[in-house]
PDB file of C-alpha atoms in Angstrom:
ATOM      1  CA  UNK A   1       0.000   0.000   0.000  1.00  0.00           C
ATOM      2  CA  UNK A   2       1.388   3.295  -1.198  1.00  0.00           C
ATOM      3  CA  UNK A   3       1.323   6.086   2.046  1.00  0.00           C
ATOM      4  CA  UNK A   4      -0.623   9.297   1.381  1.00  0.00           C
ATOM      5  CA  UNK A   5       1.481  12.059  -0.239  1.00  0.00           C
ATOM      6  CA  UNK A   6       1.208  14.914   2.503  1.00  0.00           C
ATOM      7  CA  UNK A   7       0.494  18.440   0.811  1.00  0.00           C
ATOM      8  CA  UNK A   8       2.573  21.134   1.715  1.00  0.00           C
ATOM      9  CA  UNK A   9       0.777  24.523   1.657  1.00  0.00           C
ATOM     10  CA  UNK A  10       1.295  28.094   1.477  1.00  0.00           C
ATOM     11  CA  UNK A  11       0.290  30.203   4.345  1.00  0.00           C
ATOM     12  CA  UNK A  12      -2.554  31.091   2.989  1.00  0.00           C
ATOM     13  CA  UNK A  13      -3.621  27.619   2.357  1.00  0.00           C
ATOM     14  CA  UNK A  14      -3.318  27.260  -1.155  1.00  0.00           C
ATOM     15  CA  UNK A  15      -1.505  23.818  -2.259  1.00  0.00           C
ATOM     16  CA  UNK A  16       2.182  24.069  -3.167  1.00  0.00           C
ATOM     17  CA  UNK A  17       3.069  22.705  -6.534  1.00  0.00           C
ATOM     18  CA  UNK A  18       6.079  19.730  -5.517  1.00  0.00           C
ATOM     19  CA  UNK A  19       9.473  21.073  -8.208  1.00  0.00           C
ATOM     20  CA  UNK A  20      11.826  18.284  -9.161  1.00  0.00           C
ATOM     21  CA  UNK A  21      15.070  19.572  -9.783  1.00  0.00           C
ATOM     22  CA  UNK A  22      17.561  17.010 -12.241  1.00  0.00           C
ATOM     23  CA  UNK A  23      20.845  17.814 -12.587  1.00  0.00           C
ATOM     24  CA  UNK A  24      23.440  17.377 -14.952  1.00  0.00           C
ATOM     25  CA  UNK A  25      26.344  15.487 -15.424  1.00  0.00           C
ATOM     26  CA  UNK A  26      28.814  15.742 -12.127  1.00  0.00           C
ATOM     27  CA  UNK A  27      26.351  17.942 -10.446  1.00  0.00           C
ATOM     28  CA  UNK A  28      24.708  17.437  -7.392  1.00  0.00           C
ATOM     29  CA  UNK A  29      22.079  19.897  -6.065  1.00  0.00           C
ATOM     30  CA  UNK A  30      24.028  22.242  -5.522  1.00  0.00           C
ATOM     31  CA  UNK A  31      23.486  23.257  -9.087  1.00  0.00           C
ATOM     32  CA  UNK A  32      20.683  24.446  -8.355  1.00  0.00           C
ATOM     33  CA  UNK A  33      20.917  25.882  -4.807  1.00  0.00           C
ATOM     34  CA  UNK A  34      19.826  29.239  -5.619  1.00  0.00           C
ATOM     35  CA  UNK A  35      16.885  28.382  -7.519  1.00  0.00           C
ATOM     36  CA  UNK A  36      15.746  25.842  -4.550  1.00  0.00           C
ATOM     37  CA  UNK A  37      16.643  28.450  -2.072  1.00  0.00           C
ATOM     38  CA  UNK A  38      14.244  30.769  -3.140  1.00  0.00           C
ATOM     39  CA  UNK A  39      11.778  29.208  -5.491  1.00  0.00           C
ATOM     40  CA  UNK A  40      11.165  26.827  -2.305  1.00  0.00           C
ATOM     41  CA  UNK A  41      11.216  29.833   0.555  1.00  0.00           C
ATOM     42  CA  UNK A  42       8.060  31.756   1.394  1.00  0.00           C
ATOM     43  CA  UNK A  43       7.795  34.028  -1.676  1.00  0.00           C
ATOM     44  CA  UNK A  44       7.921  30.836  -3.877  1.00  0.00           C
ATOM     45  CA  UNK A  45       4.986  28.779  -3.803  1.00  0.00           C
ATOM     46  CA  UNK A  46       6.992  25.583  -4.268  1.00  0.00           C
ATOM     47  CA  UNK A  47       8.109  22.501  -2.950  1.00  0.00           C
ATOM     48  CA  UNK A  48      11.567  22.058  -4.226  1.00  0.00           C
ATOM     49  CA  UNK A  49      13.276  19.104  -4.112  1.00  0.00           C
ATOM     50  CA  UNK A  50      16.394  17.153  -6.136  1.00  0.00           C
ATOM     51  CA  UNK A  51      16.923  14.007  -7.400  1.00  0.00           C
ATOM     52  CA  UNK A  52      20.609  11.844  -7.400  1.00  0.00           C
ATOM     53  CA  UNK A  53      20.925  11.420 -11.619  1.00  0.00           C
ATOM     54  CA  UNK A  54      24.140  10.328 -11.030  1.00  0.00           C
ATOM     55  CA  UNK A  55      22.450   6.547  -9.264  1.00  0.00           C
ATOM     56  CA  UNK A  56      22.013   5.064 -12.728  1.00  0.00           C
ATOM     57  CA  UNK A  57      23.650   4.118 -15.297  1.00  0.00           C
ATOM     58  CA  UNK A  58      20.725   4.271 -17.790  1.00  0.00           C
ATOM     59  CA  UNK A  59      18.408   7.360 -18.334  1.00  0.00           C
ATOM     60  CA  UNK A  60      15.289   5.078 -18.266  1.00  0.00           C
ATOM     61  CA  UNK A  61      15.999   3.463 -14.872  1.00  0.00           C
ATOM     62  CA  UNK A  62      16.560   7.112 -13.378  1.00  0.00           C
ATOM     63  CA  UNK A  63      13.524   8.072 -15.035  1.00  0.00           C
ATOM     64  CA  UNK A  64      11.290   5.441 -13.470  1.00  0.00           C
ATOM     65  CA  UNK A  65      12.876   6.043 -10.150  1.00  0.00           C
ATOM     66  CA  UNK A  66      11.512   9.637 -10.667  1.00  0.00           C
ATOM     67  CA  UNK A  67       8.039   8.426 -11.607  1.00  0.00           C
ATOM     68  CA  UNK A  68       7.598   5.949  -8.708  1.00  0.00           C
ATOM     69  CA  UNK A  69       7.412   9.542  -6.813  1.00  0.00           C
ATOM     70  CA  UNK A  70       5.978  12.305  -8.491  1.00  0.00           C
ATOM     71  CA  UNK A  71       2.967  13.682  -7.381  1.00  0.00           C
ATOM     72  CA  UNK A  72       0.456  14.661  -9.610  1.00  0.00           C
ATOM     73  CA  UNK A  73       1.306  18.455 -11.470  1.00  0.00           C
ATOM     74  CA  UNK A  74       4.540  18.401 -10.962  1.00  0.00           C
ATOM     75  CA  UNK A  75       6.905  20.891 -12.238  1.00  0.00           C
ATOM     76  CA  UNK A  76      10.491  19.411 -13.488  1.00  0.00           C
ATOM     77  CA  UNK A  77      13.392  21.237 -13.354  1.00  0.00           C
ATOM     78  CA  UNK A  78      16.294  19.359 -15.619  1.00  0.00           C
ATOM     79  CA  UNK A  79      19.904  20.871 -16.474  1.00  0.00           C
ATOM     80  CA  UNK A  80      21.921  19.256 -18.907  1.00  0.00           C
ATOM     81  CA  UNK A  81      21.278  15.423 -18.726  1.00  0.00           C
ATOM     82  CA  UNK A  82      18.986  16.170 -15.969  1.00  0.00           C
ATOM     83  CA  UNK A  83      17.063  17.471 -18.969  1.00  0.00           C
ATOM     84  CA  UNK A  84      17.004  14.501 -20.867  1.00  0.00           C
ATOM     85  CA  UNK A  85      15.416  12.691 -18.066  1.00  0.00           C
ATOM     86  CA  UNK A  86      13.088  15.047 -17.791  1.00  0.00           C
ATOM     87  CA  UNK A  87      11.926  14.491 -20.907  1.00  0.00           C
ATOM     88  CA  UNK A  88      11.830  10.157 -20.019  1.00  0.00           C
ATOM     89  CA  UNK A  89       9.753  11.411 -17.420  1.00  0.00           C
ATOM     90  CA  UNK A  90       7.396  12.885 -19.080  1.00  0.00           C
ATOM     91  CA  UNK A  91       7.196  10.250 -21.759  1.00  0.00           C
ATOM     92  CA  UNK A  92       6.940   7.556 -19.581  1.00  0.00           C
ATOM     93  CA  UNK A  93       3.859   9.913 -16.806  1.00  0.00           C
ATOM     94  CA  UNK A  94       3.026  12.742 -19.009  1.00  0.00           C
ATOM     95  CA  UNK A  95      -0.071  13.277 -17.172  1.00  0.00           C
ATOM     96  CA  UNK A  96       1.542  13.614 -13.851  1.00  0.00           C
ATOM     97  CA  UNK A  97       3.822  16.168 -15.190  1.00  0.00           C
ATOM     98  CA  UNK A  98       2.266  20.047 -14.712  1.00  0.00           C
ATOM     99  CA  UNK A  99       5.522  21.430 -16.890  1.00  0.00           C
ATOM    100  CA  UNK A 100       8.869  21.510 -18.178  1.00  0.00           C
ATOM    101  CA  UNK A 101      11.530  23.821 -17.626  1.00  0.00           C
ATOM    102  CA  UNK A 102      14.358  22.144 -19.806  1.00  0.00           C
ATOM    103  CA  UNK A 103      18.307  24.389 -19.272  1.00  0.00           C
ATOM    104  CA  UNK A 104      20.722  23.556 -21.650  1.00  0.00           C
ATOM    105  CA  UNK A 105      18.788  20.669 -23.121  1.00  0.00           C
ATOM    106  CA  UNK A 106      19.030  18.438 -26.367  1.00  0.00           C
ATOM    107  CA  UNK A 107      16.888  15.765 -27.217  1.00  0.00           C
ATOM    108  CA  UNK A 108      19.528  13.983 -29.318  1.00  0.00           C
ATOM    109  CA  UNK A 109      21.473  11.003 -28.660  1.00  0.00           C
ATOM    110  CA  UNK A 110      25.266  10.741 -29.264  1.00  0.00           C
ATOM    111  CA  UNK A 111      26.975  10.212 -32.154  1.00  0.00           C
ATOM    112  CA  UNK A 112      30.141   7.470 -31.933  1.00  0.00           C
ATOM    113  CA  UNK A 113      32.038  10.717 -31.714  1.00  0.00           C
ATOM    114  CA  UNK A 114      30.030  12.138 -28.812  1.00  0.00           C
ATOM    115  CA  UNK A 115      30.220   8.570 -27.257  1.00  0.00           C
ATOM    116  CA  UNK A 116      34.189   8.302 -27.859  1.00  0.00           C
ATOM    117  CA  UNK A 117      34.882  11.383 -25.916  1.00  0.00           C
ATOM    118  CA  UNK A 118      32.977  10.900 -23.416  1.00  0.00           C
ATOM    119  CA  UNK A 119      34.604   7.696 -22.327  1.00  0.00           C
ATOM    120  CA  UNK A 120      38.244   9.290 -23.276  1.00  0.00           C
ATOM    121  CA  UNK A 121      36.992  12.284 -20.811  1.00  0.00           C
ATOM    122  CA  UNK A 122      36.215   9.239 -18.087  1.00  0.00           C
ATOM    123  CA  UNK A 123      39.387   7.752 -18.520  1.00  0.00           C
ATOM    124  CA  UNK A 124      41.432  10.652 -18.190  1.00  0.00           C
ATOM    125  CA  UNK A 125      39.859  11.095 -15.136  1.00  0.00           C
ATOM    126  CA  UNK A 126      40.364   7.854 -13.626  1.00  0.00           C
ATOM    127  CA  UNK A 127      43.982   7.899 -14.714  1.00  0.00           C
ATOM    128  CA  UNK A 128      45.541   9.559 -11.240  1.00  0.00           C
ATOM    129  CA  UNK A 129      44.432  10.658  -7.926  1.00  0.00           C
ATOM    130  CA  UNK A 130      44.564  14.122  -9.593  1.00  0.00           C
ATOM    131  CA  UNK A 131      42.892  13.091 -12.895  1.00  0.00           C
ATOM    132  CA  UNK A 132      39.121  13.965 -12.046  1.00  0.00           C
ATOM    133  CA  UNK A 133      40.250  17.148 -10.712  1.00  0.00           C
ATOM    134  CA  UNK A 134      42.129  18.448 -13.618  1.00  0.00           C
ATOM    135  CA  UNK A 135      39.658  16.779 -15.829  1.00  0.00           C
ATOM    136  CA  UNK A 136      36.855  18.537 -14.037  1.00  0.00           C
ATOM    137  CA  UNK A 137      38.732  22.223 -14.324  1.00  0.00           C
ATOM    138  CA  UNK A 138      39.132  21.221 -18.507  1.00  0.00           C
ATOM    139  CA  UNK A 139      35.291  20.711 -18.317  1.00  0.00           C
ATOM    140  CA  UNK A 140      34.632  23.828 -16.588  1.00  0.00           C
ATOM    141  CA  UNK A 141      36.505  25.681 -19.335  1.00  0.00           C
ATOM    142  CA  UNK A 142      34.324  24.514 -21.768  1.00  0.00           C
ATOM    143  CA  UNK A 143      30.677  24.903 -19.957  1.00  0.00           C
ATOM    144  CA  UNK A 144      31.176  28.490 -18.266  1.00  0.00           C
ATOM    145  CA  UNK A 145      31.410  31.469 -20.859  1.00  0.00           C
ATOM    146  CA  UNK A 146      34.219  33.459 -21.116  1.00  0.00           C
ATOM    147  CA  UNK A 147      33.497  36.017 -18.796  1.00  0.00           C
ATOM    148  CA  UNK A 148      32.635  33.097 -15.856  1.00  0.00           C
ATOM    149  CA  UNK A 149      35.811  31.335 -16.120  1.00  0.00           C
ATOM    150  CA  UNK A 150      38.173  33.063 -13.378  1.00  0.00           C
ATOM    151  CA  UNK A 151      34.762  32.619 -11.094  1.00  0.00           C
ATOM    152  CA  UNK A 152      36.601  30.804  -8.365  1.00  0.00           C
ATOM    153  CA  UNK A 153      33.207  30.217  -6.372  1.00  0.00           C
ATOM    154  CA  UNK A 154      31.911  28.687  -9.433  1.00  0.00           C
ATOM    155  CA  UNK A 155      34.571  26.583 -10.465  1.00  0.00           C
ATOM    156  CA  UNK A 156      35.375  25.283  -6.762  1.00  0.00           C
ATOM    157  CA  UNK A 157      31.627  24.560  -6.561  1.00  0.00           C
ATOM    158  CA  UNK A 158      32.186  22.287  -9.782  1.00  0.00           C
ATOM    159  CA  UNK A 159      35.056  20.401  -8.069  1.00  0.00           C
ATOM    160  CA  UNK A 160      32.903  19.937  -5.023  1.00  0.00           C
ATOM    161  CA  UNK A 161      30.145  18.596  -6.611  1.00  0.00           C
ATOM    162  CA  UNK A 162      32.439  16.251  -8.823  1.00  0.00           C
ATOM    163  CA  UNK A 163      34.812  14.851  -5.374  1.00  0.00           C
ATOM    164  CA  UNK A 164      31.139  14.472  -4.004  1.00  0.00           C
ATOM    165  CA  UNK A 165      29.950  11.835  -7.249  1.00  0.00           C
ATOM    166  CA  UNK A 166      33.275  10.283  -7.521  1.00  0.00           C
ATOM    167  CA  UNK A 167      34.770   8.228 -10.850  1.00  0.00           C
ATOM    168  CA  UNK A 168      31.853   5.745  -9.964  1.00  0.00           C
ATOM    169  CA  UNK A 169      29.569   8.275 -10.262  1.00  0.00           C
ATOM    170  CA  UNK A 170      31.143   9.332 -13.307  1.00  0.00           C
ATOM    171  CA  UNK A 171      31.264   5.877 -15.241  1.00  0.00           C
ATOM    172  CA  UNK A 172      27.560   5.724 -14.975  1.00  0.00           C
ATOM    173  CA  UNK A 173      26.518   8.979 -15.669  1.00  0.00           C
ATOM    174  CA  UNK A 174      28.788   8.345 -19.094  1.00  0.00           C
ATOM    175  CA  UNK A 175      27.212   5.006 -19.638  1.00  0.00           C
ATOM    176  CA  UNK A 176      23.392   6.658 -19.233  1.00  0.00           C
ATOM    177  CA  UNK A 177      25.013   9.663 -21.710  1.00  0.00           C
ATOM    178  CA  UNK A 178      25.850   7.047 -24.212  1.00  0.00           C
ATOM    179  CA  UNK A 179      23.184   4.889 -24.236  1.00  0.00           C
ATOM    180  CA  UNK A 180      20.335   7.124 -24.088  1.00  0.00           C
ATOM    181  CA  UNK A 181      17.806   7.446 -26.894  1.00  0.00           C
ATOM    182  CA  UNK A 182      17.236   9.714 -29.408  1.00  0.00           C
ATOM    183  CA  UNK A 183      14.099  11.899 -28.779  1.00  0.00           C
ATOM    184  CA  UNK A 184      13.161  13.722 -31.147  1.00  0.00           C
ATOM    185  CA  UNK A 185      10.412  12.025 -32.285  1.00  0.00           C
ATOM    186  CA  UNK A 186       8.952  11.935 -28.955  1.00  0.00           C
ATOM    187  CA  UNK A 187       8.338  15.428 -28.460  1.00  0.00           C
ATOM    188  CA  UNK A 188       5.319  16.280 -30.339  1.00  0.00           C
ATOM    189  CA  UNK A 189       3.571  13.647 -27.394  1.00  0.00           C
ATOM    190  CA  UNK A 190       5.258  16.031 -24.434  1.00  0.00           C
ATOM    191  CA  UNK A 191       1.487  17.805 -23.734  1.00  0.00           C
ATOM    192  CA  UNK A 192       3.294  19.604 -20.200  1.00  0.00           C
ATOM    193  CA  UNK A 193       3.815  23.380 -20.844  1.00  0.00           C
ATOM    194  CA  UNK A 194       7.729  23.583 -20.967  1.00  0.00           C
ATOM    195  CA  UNK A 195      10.252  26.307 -20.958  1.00  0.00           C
ATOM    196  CA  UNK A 196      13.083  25.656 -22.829  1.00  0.00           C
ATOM    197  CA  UNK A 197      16.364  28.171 -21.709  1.00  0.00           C
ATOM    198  CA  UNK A 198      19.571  28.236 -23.339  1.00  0.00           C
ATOM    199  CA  UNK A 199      22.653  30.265 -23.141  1.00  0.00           C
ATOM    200  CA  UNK A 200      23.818  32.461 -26.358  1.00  0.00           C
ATOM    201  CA  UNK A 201      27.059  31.603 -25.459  1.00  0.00           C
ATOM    202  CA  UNK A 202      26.494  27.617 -24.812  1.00  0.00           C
ATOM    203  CA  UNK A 203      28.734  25.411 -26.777  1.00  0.00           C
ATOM    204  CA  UNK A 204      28.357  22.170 -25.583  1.00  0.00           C
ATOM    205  CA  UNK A 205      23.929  22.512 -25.974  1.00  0.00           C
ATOM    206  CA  UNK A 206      23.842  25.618 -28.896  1.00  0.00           C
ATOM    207  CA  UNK A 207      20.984  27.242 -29.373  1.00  0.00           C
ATOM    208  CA  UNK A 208      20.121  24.869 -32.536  1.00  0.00           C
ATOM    209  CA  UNK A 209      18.994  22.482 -30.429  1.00  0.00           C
ATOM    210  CA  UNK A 210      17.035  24.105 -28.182  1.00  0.00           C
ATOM    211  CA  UNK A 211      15.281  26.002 -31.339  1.00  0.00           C
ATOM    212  CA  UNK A 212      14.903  22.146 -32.688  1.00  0.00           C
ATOM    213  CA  UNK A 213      13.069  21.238 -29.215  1.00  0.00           C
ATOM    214  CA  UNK A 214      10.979  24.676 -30.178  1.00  0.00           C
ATOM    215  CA  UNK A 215       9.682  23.490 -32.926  1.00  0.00           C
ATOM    216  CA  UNK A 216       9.007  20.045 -32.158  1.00  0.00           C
ATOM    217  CA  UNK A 217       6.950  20.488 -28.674  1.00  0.00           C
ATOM    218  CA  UNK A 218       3.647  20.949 -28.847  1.00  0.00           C
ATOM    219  CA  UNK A 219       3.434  23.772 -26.557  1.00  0.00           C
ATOM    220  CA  UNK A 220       6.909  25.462 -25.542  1.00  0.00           C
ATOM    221  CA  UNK A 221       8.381  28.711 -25.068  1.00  0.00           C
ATOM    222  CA  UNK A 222      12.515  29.904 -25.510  1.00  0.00           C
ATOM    223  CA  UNK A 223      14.504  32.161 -23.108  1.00  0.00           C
ATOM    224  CA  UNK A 224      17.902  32.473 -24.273  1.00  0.00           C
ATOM    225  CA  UNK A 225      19.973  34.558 -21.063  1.00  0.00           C
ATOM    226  CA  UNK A 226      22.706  36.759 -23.413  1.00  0.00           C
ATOM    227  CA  UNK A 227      26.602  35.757 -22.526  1.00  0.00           C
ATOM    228  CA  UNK A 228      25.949  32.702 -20.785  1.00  0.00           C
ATOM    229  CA  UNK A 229      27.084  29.096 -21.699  1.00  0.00           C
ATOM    230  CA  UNK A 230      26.057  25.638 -20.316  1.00  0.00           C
ATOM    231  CA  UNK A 231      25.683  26.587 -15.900  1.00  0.00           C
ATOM    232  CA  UNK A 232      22.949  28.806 -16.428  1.00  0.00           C
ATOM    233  CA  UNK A 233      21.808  28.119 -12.945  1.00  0.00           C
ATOM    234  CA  UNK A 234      25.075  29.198 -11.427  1.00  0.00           C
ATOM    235  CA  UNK A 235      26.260  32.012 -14.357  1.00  0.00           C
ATOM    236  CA  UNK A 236      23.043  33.400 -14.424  1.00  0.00           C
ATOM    237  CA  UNK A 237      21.320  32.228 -11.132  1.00  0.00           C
ATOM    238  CA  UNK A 238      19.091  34.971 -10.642  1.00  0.00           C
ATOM    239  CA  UNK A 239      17.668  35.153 -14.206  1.00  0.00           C
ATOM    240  CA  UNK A 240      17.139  31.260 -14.481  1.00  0.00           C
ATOM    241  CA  UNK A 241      15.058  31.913 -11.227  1.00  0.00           C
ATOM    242  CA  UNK A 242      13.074  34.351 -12.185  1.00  0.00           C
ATOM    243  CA  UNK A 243      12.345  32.933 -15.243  1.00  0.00           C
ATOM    244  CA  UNK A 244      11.568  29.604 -13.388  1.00  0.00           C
ATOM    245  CA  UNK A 245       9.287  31.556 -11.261  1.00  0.00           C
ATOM    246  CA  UNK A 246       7.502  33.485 -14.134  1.00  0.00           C
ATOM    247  CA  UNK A 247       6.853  30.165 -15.609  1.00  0.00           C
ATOM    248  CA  UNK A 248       5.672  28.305 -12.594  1.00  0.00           C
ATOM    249  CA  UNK A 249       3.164  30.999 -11.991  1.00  0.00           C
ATOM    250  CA  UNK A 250       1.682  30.486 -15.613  1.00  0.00           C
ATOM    251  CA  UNK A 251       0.660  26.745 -15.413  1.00  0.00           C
ATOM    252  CA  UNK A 252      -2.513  25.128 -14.497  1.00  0.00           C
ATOM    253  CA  UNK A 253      -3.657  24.971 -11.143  1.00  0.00           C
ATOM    254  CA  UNK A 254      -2.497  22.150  -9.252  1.00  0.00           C
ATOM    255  CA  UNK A 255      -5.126  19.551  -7.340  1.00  0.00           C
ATOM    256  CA  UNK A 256      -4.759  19.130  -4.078  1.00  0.00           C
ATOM    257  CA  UNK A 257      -3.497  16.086  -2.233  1.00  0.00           C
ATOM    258  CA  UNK A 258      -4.293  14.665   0.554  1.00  0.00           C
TER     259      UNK A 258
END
């Protein structure tokens, strides 16, 4: 017998709408620790919480972990490859799912290419005790734009977050990135209101992909946040919650649960 979801409620007494935040690859939730903090506080009419995406090694098994616990009008939250099981999520409980806010997305799978250097990346990390460190700072190069790259809060935050997952964490995070399914042909069935944001500045997800998402879901909208690359959440943290919040406020009302 399933237990009864408790409802968590505003102080007015309206019903909060439960935010499931997925992050990305070698992220923890601290990726999204500003959002959380105050999307989740009194002025947000949320209840924020994170999922581990770094557990599995295959996006459909961290999908269905997600679905065994989402309550009913949920807002998802997905960065990266937290994105991309997002969009499982949806596929596999669209009608549980109240929306989609989908950062630095792409609904593609890998090419061999994509797949090569992702496990060259994986073994240069597990090379040496230093490796995932100075593999991790390489990465960080490429994901923050050029004017985020001497952020030393940032990029210590990225280390942090990458100690905290570990190579294992690693190997199957790259083995869900490499196996996962192309969905593109998926997306006209994604009913959920989403909000696709990209950065103008984002190499590794350019805005191509988000403006072939754009086209492809039924009902989507595009914020693209000027000079920023792949960590919108941390390069941009205040925009990507504001826009988070903006969004949030447009869908449907949530029901109730008791």
């Amino acid at each position: 017998m399933t237990a009864a979801r408790s409802t968590h409620r505003d102080q007015d007494g309206a019903p909060r709408r439960e935010a499931v935040f997925i992050p990305g690859l070698l992220c923890t939730d601290a990726v999204f620790a500003p959002q959380m903090s105050s999307l989740g506080g009194p002025a947000g009419h949320l209840t924020c919480r994170a999922v581990d995406a770094a557990a599995h090694d295959a996006l459909d098994s961290a999908a269905e972990h997600i679905v065994e616990g989402l309550a009913p009008g949920s807002l998802l939250v997905g960065l990266s490859m937290g994105a991309s099981i997002a969009l499982e999520v949806a596929r596999r409980a669209g009608g549980r799912v109240g929306g989609l806010v989908l950062i630095s997305a792409s609904a593609r799978a890998d090419r061999p290419v994509q797949a090569e250097a992702r496990r060259e990346f994986l073994s240069r990390a597990s090379a040496s005790v230093n490796g995932l460190a100075a593999a991790v700072d390489e990465l960080t190069d490429v994901m923050l734009a050029p004017t985020r790259r001497n952020d030393e809060h940032v990029r210590a935050l990225r280390l942090e977050m990458a100690e905290a997952l570990g190579i294992d964490g690693l190997a199957r995070q790259t083995e869900a990135l490499i196996s996962r399914r192309d969905l593109r042909e998926t997306l006209c069935d994604v009913a959920a209101p989403t909000l696709l944001i990209v950065g103008s500045d984002d190499a590794m997800t350019p805005r191509k992909l988000a403006d072939e998402m754009l086209t492809a879901l039924p009902n989507a909208a595009l914020e693209v946040i000027p000079g920023c690359a792949h960590l919108a959440t941390l390069e941009y943290p205040a925009t990507v919650t504001a826009l988070i919040r903006r969004f949030a406020a447009t869908l449907p009302p949530q029901n109730a649960q008791a």
